[in-house]
Amino acid sequence: MQLDSMYQEIILDHYRNPHNKGLREPYDAEVHHVNPTCGDEVTLRVLLDGDRIKDVSYDSIGCSISQASASIMTDLVIGKTVDEAMTVSDEFLALMQSKGQTKPDEDVLEDAVAFAGVSKYPARVKCALLSWMAWKDATVQAMAAREVMR
């Protein structure tokens, strides 16, 4: 099986069988992000336990790339510390900005390496990044809210 074909299968599998989809309670922050270019949307919730990401849930509509990216992102960040998850997020952003010129670090990105080919298509990069940016936004808001409560 060619690598591109395998990557397509990973994306389609997460699209057809999304992980962590469906908004859950409790949560510390909720955000709604829209990709105005194509109409993809995501509403995402984050729950923290100290500096650890206890839960991420979402509801979304859009293309297979945005849907699969949300599923994979939740798998990669739940259970990690905020710093660890931000490192993964930064690695994914670097991959998306690489225009297909970077070999992704599979140890860090796991299934997210499937988006390496997407990075060659600027219009699709926004689809892949939608849930990641929403997660980052919600996490920063959740952290800020906890600081205010201290």
PDB file of C-alpha atoms in Angstrom:
ATOM      1  CA  MET A   1       0.000   0.000   0.000  1.00  0.00           C
ATOM      2  CA  GLN A   2       1.379   3.401  -0.946  1.00  0.00           C
ATOM      3  CA  LEU A   3       1.945   5.906   1.852  1.00  0.00           C
ATOM      4  CA  ASP A   4      -0.523   8.444   0.393  1.00  0.00           C
ATOM      5  CA  SER A   5      -3.179   5.757   0.177  1.00  0.00           C
ATOM      6  CA  MET A   6      -2.560   4.726   3.778  1.00  0.00           C
ATOM      7  CA  TYR A   7      -2.800   8.366   4.885  1.00  0.00           C
ATOM      8  CA  GLN A   8      -6.094   8.747   3.017  1.00  0.00           C
ATOM      9  CA  GLU A   9      -7.426   5.671   4.832  1.00  0.00           C
ATOM     10  CA  ILE A  10      -6.474   7.143   8.229  1.00  0.00           C
ATOM     11  CA  ILE A  11      -8.304  10.379   7.396  1.00  0.00           C
ATOM     12  CA  LEU A  12     -11.369   8.514   6.113  1.00  0.00           C
ATOM     13  CA  ASP A  13     -11.419   6.240   9.155  1.00  0.00           C
ATOM     14  CA  HIS A  14     -11.427   9.204  11.560  1.00  0.00           C
ATOM     15  CA  TYR A  15     -14.067  10.923   9.413  1.00  0.00           C
ATOM     16  CA  ARG A  16     -16.349   7.867   9.466  1.00  0.00           C
ATOM     17  CA  ASN A  17     -15.642   6.929  13.098  1.00  0.00           C
ATOM     18  CA  PRO A  18     -14.833  10.182  14.902  1.00  0.00           C
ATOM     19  CA  HIS A  19     -13.318  10.060  18.374  1.00  0.00           C
ATOM     20  CA  ASN A  20     -14.629  12.324  21.157  1.00  0.00           C
ATOM     21  CA  LYS A  21     -17.373  13.859  18.980  1.00  0.00           C
ATOM     22  CA  GLY A  22     -20.395  15.139  20.851  1.00  0.00           C
ATOM     23  CA  LEU A  23     -20.290  17.989  23.341  1.00  0.00           C
ATOM     24  CA  ARG A  24     -19.804  16.828  26.937  1.00  0.00           C
ATOM     25  CA  GLU A  25     -20.064  18.377  30.361  1.00  0.00           C
ATOM     26  CA  PRO A  26     -18.448  19.502  32.527  1.00  0.00           C
ATOM     27  CA  TYR A  27     -16.138  21.874  30.690  1.00  0.00           C
ATOM     28  CA  ASP A  28     -14.023  24.909  31.503  1.00  0.00           C
ATOM     29  CA  ALA A  29     -14.278  26.742  28.169  1.00  0.00           C
ATOM     30  CA  GLU A  30     -16.247  26.502  24.938  1.00  0.00           C
ATOM     31  CA  VAL A  31     -15.445  28.162  21.616  1.00  0.00           C
ATOM     32  CA  HIS A  32     -17.000  28.216  18.176  1.00  0.00           C
ATOM     33  CA  HIS A  33     -14.738  28.611  15.130  1.00  0.00           C
ATOM     34  CA  VAL A  34     -15.702  28.904  11.469  1.00  0.00           C
ATOM     35  CA  ASN A  35     -13.621  28.580   8.327  1.00  0.00           C
ATOM     36  CA  PRO A  36     -15.204  31.303   6.167  1.00  0.00           C
ATOM     37  CA  THR A  37     -13.545  30.000   3.011  1.00  0.00           C
ATOM     38  CA  CYS A  38     -15.470  26.727   2.971  1.00  0.00           C
ATOM     39  CA  GLY A  39     -18.047  26.930   5.746  1.00  0.00           C
ATOM     40  CA  ASP A  40     -16.559  24.287   8.061  1.00  0.00           C
ATOM     41  CA  GLU A  41     -17.543  24.894  11.706  1.00  0.00           C
ATOM     42  CA  VAL A  42     -16.532  23.486  15.066  1.00  0.00           C
ATOM     43  CA  THR A  43     -17.818  24.052  18.580  1.00  0.00           C
ATOM     44  CA  LEU A  44     -15.246  22.730  21.008  1.00  0.00           C
ATOM     45  CA  ARG A  45     -15.083  22.296  24.784  1.00  0.00           C
ATOM     46  CA  VAL A  46     -12.030  21.832  26.990  1.00  0.00           C
ATOM     47  CA  LEU A  47     -11.876  20.532  30.545  1.00  0.00           C
ATOM     48  CA  LEU A  48      -8.653  20.898  32.506  1.00  0.00           C
ATOM     49  CA  ASP A  49      -7.490  19.086  35.624  1.00  0.00           C
ATOM     50  CA  GLY A  50      -4.757  21.312  36.949  1.00  0.00           C
ATOM     51  CA  ASP A  51      -2.283  21.609  34.074  1.00  0.00           C
ATOM     52  CA  ARG A  52      -3.550  18.417  32.390  1.00  0.00           C
ATOM     53  CA  ILE A  53      -6.130  18.210  29.622  1.00  0.00           C
ATOM     54  CA  LYS A  54      -8.828  16.021  31.098  1.00  0.00           C
ATOM     55  CA  ASP A  55     -11.299  16.186  28.202  1.00  0.00           C
ATOM     56  CA  VAL A  56     -11.880  17.721  24.793  1.00  0.00           C
ATOM     57  CA  SER A  57     -15.238  17.294  23.090  1.00  0.00           C
ATOM     58  CA  TYR A  58     -16.611  18.869  19.964  1.00  0.00           C
ATOM     59  CA  ASP A  59     -19.436  19.105  17.492  1.00  0.00           C
ATOM     60  CA  SER A  60     -18.583  19.994  13.922  1.00  0.00           C
ATOM     61  CA  ILE A  61     -19.762  20.141  10.366  1.00  0.00           C
ATOM     62  CA  GLY A  62     -17.557  20.206   7.328  1.00  0.00           C
ATOM     63  CA  CYS A  63     -15.338  18.242   5.017  1.00  0.00           C
ATOM     64  CA  SER A  64     -13.616  14.964   5.801  1.00  0.00           C
ATOM     65  CA  ILE A  65     -10.318  16.760   6.440  1.00  0.00           C
ATOM     66  CA  SER A  66     -11.699  19.100   9.110  1.00  0.00           C
ATOM     67  CA  GLN A  67     -13.721  16.307  10.737  1.00  0.00           C
ATOM     68  CA  ALA A  68     -10.831  13.826  10.801  1.00  0.00           C
ATOM     69  CA  SER A  69      -8.432  16.472  12.069  1.00  0.00           C
ATOM     70  CA  ALA A  70     -10.719  17.195  15.043  1.00  0.00           C
ATOM     71  CA  SER A  71     -10.906  13.485  15.892  1.00  0.00           C
ATOM     72  CA  ILE A  72      -7.145  12.984  15.678  1.00  0.00           C
ATOM     73  CA  MET A  73      -6.420  16.181  17.594  1.00  0.00           C
ATOM     74  CA  THR A  74      -8.536  15.041  20.564  1.00  0.00           C
ATOM     75  CA  ASP A  75      -6.694  11.718  20.650  1.00  0.00           C
ATOM     76  CA  LEU A  76      -3.377  13.538  20.717  1.00  0.00           C
ATOM     77  CA  VAL A  77      -4.101  16.109  23.436  1.00  0.00           C
ATOM     78  CA  ILE A  78      -6.394  14.409  25.980  1.00  0.00           C
ATOM     79  CA  GLY A  79      -4.343  13.235  28.953  1.00  0.00           C
ATOM     80  CA  LYS A  80      -1.333  15.395  28.180  1.00  0.00           C
ATOM     81  CA  THR A  81      -0.228  18.444  30.107  1.00  0.00           C
ATOM     82  CA  VAL A  82      -1.064  21.745  28.459  1.00  0.00           C
ATOM     83  CA  ASP A  83       2.625  22.253  27.629  1.00  0.00           C
ATOM     84  CA  GLU A  84       2.927  18.788  26.062  1.00  0.00           C
ATOM     85  CA  ALA A  85      -0.244  19.321  24.028  1.00  0.00           C
ATOM     86  CA  MET A  86       0.921  22.761  22.871  1.00  0.00           C
ATOM     87  CA  THR A  87       4.135  21.143  21.640  1.00  0.00           C
ATOM     88  CA  VAL A  88       2.092  18.651  19.604  1.00  0.00           C
ATOM     89  CA  SER A  89      -0.047  21.522  18.296  1.00  0.00           C
ATOM     90  CA  ASP A  90       3.060  23.476  17.285  1.00  0.00           C
ATOM     91  CA  GLU A  91       4.428  20.401  15.479  1.00  0.00           C
ATOM     92  CA  PHE A  92       1.138  19.981  13.599  1.00  0.00           C
ATOM     93  CA  LEU A  93       1.131  23.681  12.644  1.00  0.00           C
ATOM     94  CA  ALA A  94       4.707  23.352  11.346  1.00  0.00           C
ATOM     95  CA  LEU A  95       3.643  20.351   9.260  1.00  0.00           C
ATOM     96  CA  MET A  96       0.684  22.280   7.835  1.00  0.00           C
ATOM     97  CA  GLN A  97       2.916  25.236   6.945  1.00  0.00           C
ATOM     98  CA  SER A  98       5.550  23.007   5.299  1.00  0.00           C
ATOM     99  CA  LYS A  99       3.840  22.817   1.882  1.00  0.00           C
ATOM    100  CA  GLY A 100       4.738  19.137   1.778  1.00  0.00           C
ATOM    101  CA  GLN A 101       8.461  19.770   2.250  1.00  0.00           C
ATOM    102  CA  THR A 102       8.795  18.397   5.797  1.00  0.00           C
ATOM    103  CA  LYS A 103       8.856  14.797   6.936  1.00  0.00           C
ATOM    104  CA  PRO A 104       6.498  14.679   9.933  1.00  0.00           C
ATOM    105  CA  ASP A 105       7.633  13.284  13.285  1.00  0.00           C
ATOM    106  CA  GLU A 106       5.420  10.207  13.697  1.00  0.00           C
ATOM    107  CA  ASP A 107       6.433   9.824  17.352  1.00  0.00           C
ATOM    108  CA  VAL A 108       4.882  13.221  18.125  1.00  0.00           C
ATOM    109  CA  LEU A 109       2.053  13.415  15.600  1.00  0.00           C
ATOM    110  CA  GLU A 110       0.972   9.764  15.409  1.00  0.00           C
ATOM    111  CA  ASP A 111      -2.117   9.595  13.107  1.00  0.00           C
ATOM    112  CA  ALA A 112      -1.788  13.321  12.346  1.00  0.00           C
ATOM    113  CA  VAL A 113       1.076  12.471   9.978  1.00  0.00           C
ATOM    114  CA  ALA A 114      -1.733  11.564   7.561  1.00  0.00           C
ATOM    115  CA  PHE A 115      -2.168  15.286   6.893  1.00  0.00           C
ATOM    116  CA  ALA A 116       1.318  15.659   5.359  1.00  0.00           C
ATOM    117  CA  GLY A 117      -0.174  15.646   1.854  1.00  0.00           C
ATOM    118  CA  VAL A 118      -2.822  18.199   2.851  1.00  0.00           C
ATOM    119  CA  SER A 119      -0.067  20.733   3.538  1.00  0.00           C
ATOM    120  CA  LYS A 120       0.480  21.047  -0.232  1.00  0.00           C
ATOM    121  CA  TYR A 121      -2.970  22.610  -0.661  1.00  0.00           C
ATOM    122  CA  PRO A 122      -3.334  25.994   1.089  1.00  0.00           C
ATOM    123  CA  ALA A 123      -7.140  25.970   0.935  1.00  0.00           C
ATOM    124  CA  ARG A 124      -7.201  22.580   2.699  1.00  0.00           C
ATOM    125  CA  VAL A 125      -4.691  23.614   5.365  1.00  0.00           C
ATOM    126  CA  LYS A 126      -7.342  25.852   6.919  1.00  0.00           C
ATOM    127  CA  CYS A 127      -9.673  22.849   7.115  1.00  0.00           C
ATOM    128  CA  ALA A 128      -7.054  20.758   8.905  1.00  0.00           C
ATOM    129  CA  LEU A 129      -6.155  23.552  11.333  1.00  0.00           C
ATOM    130  CA  LEU A 130      -9.710  24.601  12.296  1.00  0.00           C
ATOM    131  CA  SER A 131     -10.135  22.303  15.300  1.00  0.00           C
ATOM    132  CA  TRP A 132      -6.526  22.770  16.425  1.00  0.00           C
ATOM    133  CA  MET A 133      -6.959  26.543  16.564  1.00  0.00           C
ATOM    134  CA  ALA A 134     -10.282  26.118  18.378  1.00  0.00           C
ATOM    135  CA  TRP A 135      -8.622  23.794  20.903  1.00  0.00           C
ATOM    136  CA  LYS A 136      -5.794  26.245  21.484  1.00  0.00           C
ATOM    137  CA  ASP A 137      -8.278  29.120  21.930  1.00  0.00           C
ATOM    138  CA  ALA A 138     -10.459  27.146  24.377  1.00  0.00           C
ATOM    139  CA  THR A 139      -7.433  25.954  26.351  1.00  0.00           C
ATOM    140  CA  VAL A 140      -6.055  29.478  26.723  1.00  0.00           C
ATOM    141  CA  GLN A 141      -9.515  30.682  27.834  1.00  0.00           C
ATOM    142  CA  ALA A 142      -9.831  27.832  30.349  1.00  0.00           C
ATOM    143  CA  MET A 143      -6.391  28.614  31.786  1.00  0.00           C
ATOM    144  CA  ALA A 144      -7.208  32.329  31.996  1.00  0.00           C
ATOM    145  CA  ALA A 145     -10.508  31.634  33.766  1.00  0.00           C
ATOM    146  CA  ARG A 146      -8.734  29.503  36.350  1.00  0.00           C
ATOM    147  CA  GLU A 147      -6.166  32.262  36.964  1.00  0.00           C
ATOM    148  CA  VAL A 148      -8.957  34.778  37.585  1.00  0.00           C
ATOM    149  CA  MET A 149     -10.539  32.420  40.130  1.00  0.00           C
ATOM    150  CA  ARG A 150      -7.294  32.139  42.133  1.00  0.00           C
TER     151      ARG A 150
END
